[in-house]
Amino acid sequence: MTDNLHQLRCFGCGARIAGADALPDFRCAACGDLFEVEYPGWSQRRGPDRPNSGALKWLWRERKSSSEALDQSGVWRFRELLPILDSFGNAVTLREGNTPLYHLHRASKALGIDQLFAKHQGMNPSGSFKDTGMTSAMSVARERGFEWVACASTGNTSAAMAAYAARAGLRSLVLIPDGKIAWGKLSQAMDYGAVTCQLMADFDGCLTLLTQIVKEAPIYLLNSVNPYRLEGQKTPAFEIAEAFDWDVPDHLIVPGGNLGNSSALGKGFREMRELGLVARMPRISVIQAAGANPLVRSFAASHGAELEPVEAHTRATAIRIGNPASWRKAARVIQDTGGWCLDVTEAEIAISKAELGAEGLGCEPASAVTLAGLKKLRAEGKIRSNETVVLVLTGHTLKDADYTIDFHRGTLLTEEESAGNEAEINARRRNAVVVDASAAAVLSAMRSSAG
Ligand code: F0G
């Protein structure tokens, strides 16, 4: 008896192959596109043979109170919807997922949207959403007997991969762009024992090089071109639906970098609808930084049919990506759900990040594009006040403390970048002040602090 019920289907030409037959770079031998995991059994089971959605919903909730490692994982408690392993006993888990969904009190009020929430994926074991995809893909790596795993990364993938590799007893290789990743993330890769190479290249260059390397040596590629990553990363969609009692929010807003996450969440909602677990899909919108916006340009030029890579620049280093691998999948999610793709400036990102901090949540800069994007969508009349909106916060605020400190010290943005937003920026800044060690000086500092 195997737990494995999947095959791979090429997103481009539709070719189907067994999971074990994928090439090391996870590209289709016929057309070069990426694969998606599919479960042929699901479509064959119709009528009374369909999975009993009521029983599954009950089981998944029940597992939350179990003491089994697999049940305690917010990914594997949904394992009926990711049968990718020969044995679920091979899963490598750090009890990822089950992340909180917070109501955003202040932003709700400011934007006039009552039902505004943040799904905080930064509350995962290594501090980002990558853990949900790493548990699934690392488990496949271990089951298939690999000794080495590798990724190119803007930081979070490498932190997650290094942690899960260490748990699995595998060696890990990280390629990162020199000087362009946040220290918190680099420190994690070191702490978890990865071989870390800083290259004089951007993320896109690192991924291109790694693609060559995995063809020359038996190393398992763990970037989101690996379709098993997306299987874990689809599970926050299940958690969100569960949190809304199996209704879905009207609108989900996701940051876009290499575009694996938006693709995965879209897949999660699509599968739930196909299996009759939910009745509809939310609109899914993808927000990019203005300096790293190839998908936004693609939508403007060809409604997501062609993509021209760009040279990427943004202080939100996690999404500093000019040639996103999963762009076709993400474009389809946006098109199928009636979502939007837009970009936001460096100042808009910084202000939104500070606002999320002031809600007591905090997140890393790349996550804050979601709130910045929501503000734009709301201003353009694309989101009504009675809609339920969920922002996906992808990384923890401590990942990039330098960015936060620079913002509050007033050294983050250039004059040009801040132009027109000075008042809003200054209202948000809370720089630490040096004062005498006396009660009078501290009380005076309190009194002179803005609102
Ligand atoms: N937010 C954070 C915090 C990220 O680390 C990333 C991607 C994204 C958003 C974008 O997600 O690539 O699926 O569209 N970080 C990758 C990395 C590229 O290497 O850590 P995406």
Short mmCIF file of C-alpha atoms and ligand atoms in Angstrom, two decimals:
data_model
loop_
_atom_site.label_atom_id
_atom_site.label_comp_id
_atom_site.label_asym_id
_atom_site.label_seq_id
_atom_site.Cartn_x
_atom_site.Cartn_y
_atom_site.Cartn_z
CA MET A 1 0.00 0.00 0.00
CA THR A 2 1.49 3.33 -1.03
CA ASP A 3 0.46 6.84 -0.02
CA ASN A 4 1.58 8.01 -3.45
CA LEU A 5 -1.20 8.91 -5.90
CA HIS A 6 0.38 11.58 -8.02
CA GLN A 7 1.82 12.20 -11.47
CA LEU A 8 3.33 15.27 -13.09
CA ARG A 9 1.65 17.24 -15.87
CA CYS A 10 3.49 19.79 -17.98
CA PHE A 11 1.93 23.20 -17.62
CA GLY A 12 2.88 24.07 -21.20
CA CYS A 13 2.22 21.04 -23.44
CA GLY A 14 0.21 18.85 -21.09
CA ALA A 15 2.69 15.92 -21.25
CA ARG A 16 2.28 13.55 -18.30
CA ILE A 17 5.16 11.74 -16.57
CA ALA A 18 5.70 9.74 -13.39
CA GLY A 19 7.14 11.79 -10.54
CA ALA A 20 10.40 9.81 -10.53
CA ASP A 21 10.98 10.57 -14.23
CA ALA A 22 11.35 14.34 -13.84
CA LEU A 23 14.63 15.80 -15.11
CA PRO A 24 16.95 17.37 -12.49
CA ASP A 25 15.87 20.91 -13.50
CA PHE A 26 12.14 19.98 -13.42
CA ARG A 27 11.66 21.23 -16.97
CA CYS A 28 9.60 19.33 -19.55
CA ALA A 29 11.82 17.40 -21.97
CA ALA A 30 9.39 18.21 -24.79
CA CYS A 31 8.68 21.93 -24.35
CA GLY A 32 10.81 23.22 -21.47
CA ASP A 33 7.89 24.40 -19.32
CA LEU A 34 7.33 23.52 -15.66
CA PHE A 35 5.33 20.65 -14.22
CA GLU A 36 2.38 20.62 -11.85
CA VAL A 37 1.50 17.75 -9.54
CA GLU A 38 -1.84 16.19 -10.39
CA TYR A 39 -3.87 13.40 -8.84
CA PRO A 40 -5.64 11.46 -11.59
CA GLY A 41 -7.67 9.50 -9.04
CA TRP A 42 -9.60 12.59 -8.03
CA SER A 43 -11.19 13.22 -11.40
CA GLN A 44 -12.03 9.52 -11.81
CA ARG A 45 -13.93 9.48 -8.54
CA ARG A 46 -17.30 11.00 -9.21
CA GLY A 47 -20.67 10.90 -7.46
CA PRO A 48 -20.68 8.79 -4.29
CA ASP A 49 -17.02 7.81 -4.86
CA ARG A 50 -15.86 11.38 -4.39
CA PRO A 51 -14.00 12.10 -1.15
CA ASN A 52 -16.49 12.88 1.59
CA SER A 53 -15.82 16.56 2.15
CA GLY A 54 -17.62 16.69 5.50
CA ALA A 55 -15.54 13.79 6.85
CA LEU A 56 -12.28 15.35 5.61
CA LYS A 57 -13.06 18.71 7.20
CA TRP A 58 -13.81 16.99 10.49
CA LEU A 59 -10.64 14.87 10.29
CA TRP A 60 -8.36 17.84 9.51
CA ARG A 61 -9.71 19.83 12.42
CA GLU A 62 -9.51 16.83 14.76
CA ARG A 63 -5.81 16.33 13.93
CA LYS A 64 -5.04 19.71 15.47
CA SER A 65 -5.48 18.15 18.89
CA SER A 66 -3.37 15.07 18.10
CA SER A 67 0.16 14.68 19.48
CA GLU A 68 1.51 12.97 16.31
CA ALA A 69 4.16 15.04 14.52
CA LEU A 70 2.43 14.67 11.16
CA ASP A 71 -0.92 15.77 12.57
CA GLN A 72 0.65 18.78 14.26
CA SER A 73 1.96 20.04 10.95
CA GLY A 74 -0.37 22.51 9.26
CA VAL A 75 0.77 21.00 5.96
CA TRP A 76 0.52 17.27 6.64
CA ARG A 77 -2.73 17.42 8.54
CA PHE A 78 -4.19 17.95 5.05
CA ARG A 79 -2.21 14.98 3.69
CA GLU A 80 -5.21 13.51 1.83
CA LEU A 81 -4.73 16.43 -0.58
CA LEU A 82 -1.00 15.93 -1.06
CA PRO A 83 -0.38 12.22 -1.58
CA ILE A 84 3.13 12.71 -3.03
CA LEU A 85 5.13 10.31 -0.85
CA ASP A 86 5.37 6.53 -0.97
CA SER A 87 4.97 6.70 2.78
CA PHE A 88 3.86 9.68 4.85
CA GLY A 89 6.23 8.24 7.46
CA ASN A 90 9.06 9.75 5.39
CA ALA A 91 7.83 13.32 5.91
CA VAL A 92 10.35 15.80 7.31
CA THR A 93 8.47 18.25 9.47
CA LEU A 94 9.20 21.13 11.83
CA ARG A 95 5.47 21.51 12.67
CA GLU A 96 5.08 24.18 10.00
CA GLY A 97 1.82 25.84 9.03
CA ASN A 98 -1.17 26.42 11.32
CA THR A 99 -0.21 30.08 11.16
CA PRO A 100 -2.43 32.78 12.62
CA LEU A 101 -5.03 34.79 10.74
CA TYR A 102 -5.18 38.23 12.32
CA HIS A 103 -7.84 40.87 11.94
CA LEU A 104 -6.13 44.14 10.92
CA HIS A 105 -7.94 46.61 13.17
CA ARG A 106 -6.22 49.81 12.14
CA ALA A 107 -5.90 49.15 8.44
CA SER A 108 -9.56 47.99 8.38
CA LYS A 109 -10.64 51.33 9.76
CA ALA A 110 -8.31 53.39 7.61
CA LEU A 111 -9.40 51.66 4.41
CA GLY A 112 -13.06 51.22 5.27
CA ILE A 113 -12.96 47.45 4.84
CA ASP A 114 -14.44 45.66 7.86
CA GLN A 115 -13.26 42.19 7.07
CA LEU A 116 -9.54 42.70 6.49
CA PHE A 117 -7.16 39.98 7.68
CA ALA A 118 -3.50 39.00 7.51
CA LYS A 119 -2.51 35.37 7.15
CA HIS A 120 0.92 35.59 8.78
CA GLN A 121 3.16 33.03 7.14
CA GLY A 122 6.13 34.64 8.87
CA MET A 123 5.01 32.70 11.95
CA ASN A 124 6.46 29.49 10.51
CA PRO A 125 9.47 27.72 12.09
CA SER A 126 12.12 29.43 9.97
CA GLY A 127 10.11 32.66 9.77
CA SER A 128 8.67 32.50 6.26
CA PHE A 129 6.06 30.78 4.09
CA LYS A 130 8.83 28.73 2.48
CA ASP A 131 8.60 26.17 5.29
CA THR A 132 5.26 24.90 4.03
CA GLY A 133 6.79 24.06 0.65
CA MET A 134 10.07 22.88 2.04
CA THR A 135 8.50 20.20 4.23
CA SER A 136 6.84 18.63 1.19
CA ALA A 137 9.75 18.86 -1.28
CA MET A 138 12.41 17.91 1.30
CA SER A 139 10.38 14.83 2.16
CA VAL A 140 10.48 13.79 -1.50
CA ALA A 141 14.26 14.42 -1.59
CA ARG A 142 14.76 12.17 1.41
CA GLU A 143 12.43 9.47 0.13
CA ARG A 144 14.26 9.40 -3.22
CA GLY A 145 17.59 8.92 -1.46
CA PHE A 146 19.36 12.20 -2.29
CA GLU A 147 22.37 13.15 -0.19
CA TRP A 148 22.54 16.78 -1.34
CA VAL A 149 19.83 19.40 -1.87
CA ALA A 150 20.29 22.91 -3.26
CA CYS A 151 18.55 26.19 -4.02
CA ALA A 152 19.21 29.65 -5.36
CA SER A 153 17.64 32.18 -3.07
CA THR A 154 16.96 35.75 -2.09
CA GLY A 155 17.29 34.40 1.46
CA ASN A 156 14.13 32.77 2.76
CA THR A 157 14.22 29.66 0.61
CA SER A 158 17.80 29.06 1.71
CA ALA A 159 16.92 29.52 5.39
CA ALA A 160 14.03 27.07 5.12
CA MET A 161 15.95 24.58 3.01
CA ALA A 162 18.95 24.57 5.32
CA ALA A 163 16.71 23.95 8.33
CA TYR A 164 14.75 21.09 6.77
CA ALA A 165 17.90 19.53 5.28
CA ALA A 166 19.48 19.54 8.72
CA ARG A 167 16.38 17.84 10.16
CA ALA A 168 16.43 15.26 7.35
CA GLY A 169 20.16 14.58 7.77
CA LEU A 170 20.94 15.84 4.24
CA ARG A 171 23.66 18.25 3.07
CA SER A 172 22.54 21.55 1.59
CA LEU A 173 24.02 23.99 -0.92
CA VAL A 174 22.84 27.60 -1.11
CA LEU A 175 23.54 30.08 -3.92
CA ILE A 176 22.73 33.68 -3.00
CA PRO A 177 23.38 37.06 -4.62
CA ASP A 178 26.33 38.71 -2.88
CA GLY A 179 25.31 41.69 -0.72
CA LYS A 180 21.67 41.57 -1.72
CA ILE A 181 20.09 39.46 0.98
CA ALA A 182 19.01 40.33 4.50
CA TRP A 183 21.46 39.33 7.27
CA GLY A 184 18.84 37.47 9.28
CA LYS A 185 18.33 35.05 6.41
CA LEU A 186 22.02 34.57 5.69
CA SER A 187 22.64 33.88 9.38
CA GLN A 188 20.00 31.16 9.32
CA ALA A 189 21.62 29.32 6.41
CA MET A 190 24.91 29.37 8.32
CA ASP A 191 23.30 28.32 11.59
CA TYR A 192 21.58 25.33 9.99
CA GLY A 193 24.85 24.21 8.41
CA ALA A 194 24.40 24.91 4.69
CA VAL A 195 27.32 25.31 2.31
CA THR A 196 26.60 28.92 1.35
CA CYS A 197 28.06 30.48 -1.80
CA GLN A 198 27.63 34.21 -2.31
CA LEU A 199 27.86 34.85 -6.04
CA MET A 200 28.53 38.02 -7.98
CA ALA A 201 25.19 37.54 -9.68
CA ASP A 202 21.56 38.39 -9.03
CA PHE A 203 18.92 35.82 -8.02
CA ASP A 204 18.13 35.03 -11.64
CA GLY A 205 21.85 34.41 -12.34
CA CYS A 206 22.12 32.15 -9.27
CA LEU A 207 19.15 30.06 -10.43
CA THR A 208 20.52 29.75 -13.97
CA LEU A 209 23.86 28.52 -12.63
CA LEU A 210 22.23 26.08 -10.24
CA THR A 211 20.16 24.67 -13.08
CA GLN A 212 23.45 23.75 -14.80
CA ILE A 213 24.96 22.32 -11.63
CA VAL A 214 22.08 19.93 -10.91
CA LYS A 215 22.47 18.46 -14.39
CA GLU A 216 26.09 17.62 -13.60
CA ALA A 217 25.81 16.19 -10.10
CA PRO A 218 23.17 14.25 -8.16
CA ILE A 219 21.79 17.23 -6.28
CA TYR A 220 18.07 17.70 -5.65
CA LEU A 221 16.84 21.15 -6.73
CA LEU A 222 14.55 22.77 -4.16
CA ASN A 223 13.55 26.03 -5.83
CA SER A 224 9.88 26.48 -6.59
CA VAL A 225 10.39 25.08 -10.10
CA ASN A 226 10.22 21.84 -8.11
CA PRO A 227 6.48 21.08 -8.23
CA TYR A 228 6.53 19.39 -4.81
CA ARG A 229 7.33 22.76 -3.22
CA LEU A 230 4.00 24.09 -4.46
CA GLU A 231 2.12 21.13 -2.97
CA GLY A 232 3.07 22.23 0.54
CA GLN A 233 2.64 25.88 -0.30
CA LYS A 234 -0.96 25.32 -1.39
CA THR A 235 -2.00 24.28 2.13
CA PRO A 236 -2.39 27.82 3.56
CA ALA A 237 -5.34 28.04 1.14
CA PHE A 238 -6.92 25.14 3.06
CA GLU A 239 -6.22 26.84 6.38
CA ILE A 240 -7.78 30.07 5.14
CA ALA A 241 -10.91 28.28 3.92
CA GLU A 242 -11.12 26.39 7.21
CA ALA A 243 -10.79 29.64 9.17
CA PHE A 244 -13.78 31.05 7.25
CA ASP A 245 -15.75 27.86 7.92
CA TRP A 246 -15.19 26.64 4.36
CA ASP A 247 -16.42 29.75 2.73
CA VAL A 248 -13.57 31.66 1.06
CA PRO A 249 -12.62 35.32 1.34
CA ASP A 250 -13.56 37.50 -1.62
CA HIS A 251 -10.01 38.55 -2.25
CA LEU A 252 -6.52 37.23 -1.51
CA ILE A 253 -3.49 39.48 -2.02
CA VAL A 254 -0.04 37.92 -2.42
CA PRO A 255 3.45 39.35 -3.05
CA GLY A 256 5.06 38.28 -6.31
CA GLY A 257 8.73 37.38 -6.75
CA ASN A 258 9.55 34.12 -8.49
CA LEU A 259 5.76 33.63 -8.51
CA GLY A 260 5.65 30.17 -6.95
CA ASN A 261 3.54 31.21 -3.98
CA SER A 262 0.70 32.82 -5.90
CA SER A 263 0.67 29.77 -8.19
CA ALA A 264 0.53 27.41 -5.21
CA LEU A 265 -2.24 29.24 -3.39
CA GLY A 266 -4.27 29.38 -6.60
CA LYS A 267 -3.79 25.62 -7.01
CA GLY A 268 -4.95 25.04 -3.44
CA PHE A 269 -8.17 26.96 -3.93
CA ARG A 270 -8.77 25.39 -7.35
CA GLU A 271 -8.40 21.87 -5.97
CA MET A 272 -10.72 22.59 -3.07
CA ARG A 273 -13.35 23.80 -5.50
CA GLU A 274 -12.86 20.78 -7.77
CA LEU A 275 -13.28 18.45 -4.81
CA GLY A 276 -16.40 20.23 -3.62
CA LEU A 277 -14.78 21.46 -0.39
CA VAL A 278 -15.60 25.08 -1.22
CA ALA A 279 -18.07 26.56 -3.68
CA ARG A 280 -15.90 29.25 -5.27
CA MET A 281 -12.42 30.75 -5.48
CA PRO A 282 -11.30 34.12 -4.15
CA ARG A 283 -9.93 36.71 -6.54
CA ILE A 284 -6.16 36.38 -6.27
CA SER A 285 -4.09 39.50 -6.91
CA VAL A 286 -0.30 39.63 -7.13
CA ILE A 287 1.67 42.69 -6.10
CA GLN A 288 5.27 43.37 -7.18
CA ALA A 289 7.77 46.06 -6.32
CA ALA A 290 7.88 48.74 -9.03
CA GLY A 291 11.58 48.03 -9.62
CA ALA A 292 11.00 44.28 -10.02
CA ASN A 293 7.71 44.10 -11.90
CA PRO A 294 8.03 41.79 -14.90
CA LEU A 295 4.56 40.28 -14.40
CA VAL A 296 2.93 43.70 -14.10
CA ARG A 297 4.56 44.66 -17.40
CA SER A 298 3.47 41.39 -18.92
CA PHE A 299 -0.16 42.06 -17.98
CA ALA A 300 0.06 45.60 -19.32
CA ALA A 301 1.57 44.46 -22.62
CA SER A 302 -0.13 41.13 -23.33
CA HIS A 303 -2.49 40.31 -20.47
CA GLY A 304 -0.01 37.77 -19.17
CA ALA A 305 0.69 35.98 -22.46
CA GLU A 306 4.39 36.92 -22.81
CA LEU A 307 6.98 37.97 -20.26
CA GLU A 308 10.04 40.10 -20.86
CA PRO A 309 12.63 39.74 -18.04
CA VAL A 310 13.74 42.96 -16.33
CA GLU A 311 16.80 43.94 -14.32
CA ALA A 312 15.37 44.00 -10.81
CA HIS A 313 15.98 46.63 -8.13
CA THR A 314 14.14 46.94 -4.82
CA ARG A 315 15.00 47.13 -1.14
CA ALA A 316 12.44 44.39 -0.63
CA THR A 317 15.27 41.99 -1.46
CA ALA A 318 13.09 38.88 -1.13
CA ILE A 319 11.28 39.83 -4.34
CA ARG A 320 14.24 41.29 -6.22
CA ILE A 321 13.60 38.99 -9.17
CA GLY A 322 13.50 39.97 -12.83
CA ASN A 323 12.86 36.65 -14.56
CA PRO A 324 10.30 34.74 -12.50
CA ALA A 325 10.21 31.01 -13.18
CA SER A 326 6.53 30.39 -12.40
CA TRP A 327 5.09 33.39 -14.23
CA ARG A 328 2.82 31.37 -16.51
CA LYS A 329 1.24 29.57 -13.58
CA ALA A 330 0.73 32.82 -11.67
CA ALA A 331 -0.70 34.57 -14.72
CA ARG A 332 -3.26 31.80 -15.04
CA VAL A 333 -4.26 32.13 -11.39
CA ILE A 334 -4.81 35.87 -11.81
CA GLN A 335 -6.77 35.37 -15.04
CA ASP A 336 -8.88 32.48 -13.73
CA THR A 337 -9.85 34.25 -10.54
CA GLY A 338 -10.36 37.77 -11.93
CA GLY A 339 -7.54 39.19 -9.83
CA TRP A 340 -5.17 42.03 -10.62
CA CYS A 341 -1.43 42.43 -10.96
CA LEU A 342 0.06 45.73 -9.92
CA ASP A 343 3.18 47.29 -8.51
CA VAL A 344 4.00 49.62 -5.63
CA THR A 345 6.85 52.04 -4.99
CA GLU A 346 9.63 51.82 -2.42
CA ALA A 347 7.93 54.52 -0.32
CA GLU A 348 4.57 52.74 -0.46
CA ILE A 349 6.23 49.52 0.68
CA ALA A 350 8.04 51.22 3.56
CA ILE A 351 4.92 53.03 4.80
CA SER A 352 2.78 49.89 4.62
CA LYS A 353 5.41 47.89 6.46
CA ALA A 354 5.44 50.48 9.25
CA GLU A 355 1.63 50.35 9.40
CA LEU A 356 1.67 46.58 9.80
CA GLY A 357 4.29 47.00 12.50
CA ALA A 358 2.03 49.46 14.27
CA GLU A 359 -0.70 46.77 14.30
CA GLY A 360 1.65 44.74 16.50
CA LEU A 361 2.34 42.25 13.72
CA GLY A 362 5.26 43.39 11.62
CA CYS A 363 6.54 41.63 8.54
CA GLU A 364 9.40 41.85 6.14
CA PRO A 365 9.38 44.45 3.34
CA ALA A 366 8.33 42.01 0.61
CA SER A 367 5.21 41.08 2.61
CA ALA A 368 4.18 44.72 3.00
CA VAL A 369 3.57 45.07 -0.74
CA THR A 370 0.23 43.37 -0.06
CA LEU A 371 -1.09 46.23 2.07
CA ALA A 372 0.38 48.80 -0.31
CA GLY A 373 -1.35 47.01 -3.20
CA LEU A 374 -4.64 46.82 -1.31
CA LYS A 375 -4.58 50.57 -0.77
CA LYS A 376 -4.19 51.09 -4.51
CA LEU A 377 -6.94 48.63 -5.38
CA ARG A 378 -9.25 50.29 -2.87
CA ALA A 379 -8.44 53.76 -4.22
CA GLU A 380 -9.19 52.52 -7.73
CA GLY A 381 -12.59 51.23 -6.55
CA LYS A 382 -11.68 47.61 -7.25
CA ILE A 383 -12.45 46.39 -3.72
CA ARG A 384 -15.74 47.22 -1.99
CA SER A 385 -16.09 47.93 1.70
CA ASN A 386 -18.20 44.81 2.32
CA GLU A 387 -15.66 42.41 0.81
CA THR A 388 -13.54 40.04 2.87
CA VAL A 389 -9.86 40.51 2.11
CA VAL A 390 -6.86 38.45 3.23
CA LEU A 391 -3.29 39.70 2.86
CA VAL A 392 -0.63 36.99 2.81
CA LEU A 393 2.29 38.18 4.95
CA THR A 394 5.14 36.02 3.79
CA GLY A 395 8.00 36.73 6.18
CA HIS A 396 8.72 37.68 9.79
CA THR A 397 9.72 41.23 10.70
CA LEU A 398 13.03 40.06 12.25
CA LYS A 399 14.23 38.71 8.90
CA ASP A 400 15.33 42.17 7.83
CA ALA A 401 15.87 44.30 10.93
CA ASP A 402 18.28 46.60 9.06
CA TYR A 403 15.48 47.76 6.78
CA THR A 404 13.25 48.55 9.74
CA ILE A 405 15.94 50.45 11.61
CA ASP A 406 16.91 52.44 8.52
CA PHE A 407 13.26 53.40 8.01
CA HIS A 408 12.82 54.62 11.56
CA ARG A 409 16.15 56.47 11.49
CA GLY A 410 15.10 58.16 8.27
CA THR A 411 17.99 56.76 6.24
CA LEU A 412 16.12 54.15 4.19
CA LEU A 413 14.68 56.13 1.29
CA THR A 414 16.25 58.73 -0.97
CA GLU A 415 14.65 62.18 -1.19
CA GLU A 416 13.39 61.30 -4.62
CA GLU A 417 11.76 58.11 -3.36
CA SER A 418 10.09 59.87 -0.43
CA ALA A 419 8.85 62.83 -2.49
CA GLY A 420 5.17 63.45 -1.86
CA ASN A 421 5.06 60.96 1.04
CA GLU A 422 7.15 62.87 3.61
CA ALA A 423 4.27 63.56 6.00
CA GLU A 424 3.12 59.96 6.06
CA ILE A 425 6.66 58.66 6.48
CA ASN A 426 7.43 61.04 9.33
CA ALA A 427 4.18 60.18 11.09
CA ARG A 428 5.21 56.51 11.08
CA ARG A 429 8.82 56.88 12.18
CA ARG A 430 9.66 55.86 15.74
CA ASN A 431 13.40 56.30 16.04
CA ALA A 432 15.09 55.31 19.27
CA VAL A 433 16.26 58.39 21.17
CA VAL A 434 19.29 58.77 23.41
CA VAL A 435 18.28 60.41 26.69
CA ASP A 436 19.78 61.01 30.11
CA ALA A 437 19.33 58.22 32.62
CA SER A 438 16.78 60.22 34.60
CA ALA A 439 13.03 59.92 35.11
CA ALA A 440 12.50 63.50 33.93
CA ALA A 441 14.31 62.90 30.64
CA VAL A 442 12.41 59.65 29.93
CA LEU A 443 9.03 61.24 30.77
CA SER A 444 9.85 64.17 28.54
CA ALA A 445 10.72 61.79 25.69
CA MET A 446 7.31 60.14 26.17
CA ARG A 447 5.51 63.47 26.06
CA SER A 448 7.26 64.64 22.93
CA SER A 449 6.62 61.40 21.00
CA ALA A 450 4.08 61.84 18.22
CA GLY A 451 0.59 60.30 18.81
N1 F0G B 1 7.85 37.23 0.26
C1 F0G B 1 8.99 36.75 0.78
C2 F0G B 1 9.29 37.09 2.18
C3 F0G B 1 9.85 35.94 0.00
O1 F0G B 1 10.95 35.46 0.55
C4 F0G B 1 9.50 35.67 -1.34
C5 F0G B 1 10.38 34.87 -2.19
C6 F0G B 1 8.30 36.20 -1.83
C7 F0G B 1 7.51 36.97 -1.01
C8 F0G B 1 7.86 35.94 -3.22
O2 F0G B 1 7.36 34.64 -3.35
O3 F0G B 1 8.89 33.91 -5.16
O4 F0G B 1 6.88 32.59 -4.55
O5 F0G B 1 6.64 34.78 -5.69
N2 F0G B 1 11.54 34.49 -1.86
C9 F0G B 1 12.36 33.55 -2.61
C10 F0G B 1 13.58 33.16 -1.83
C11 F0G B 1 12.59 33.89 -4.01
O6 F0G B 1 14.60 32.77 -2.42
O7 F0G B 1 13.53 33.17 -0.60
P1 F0G B 1 7.45 33.92 -4.77
#
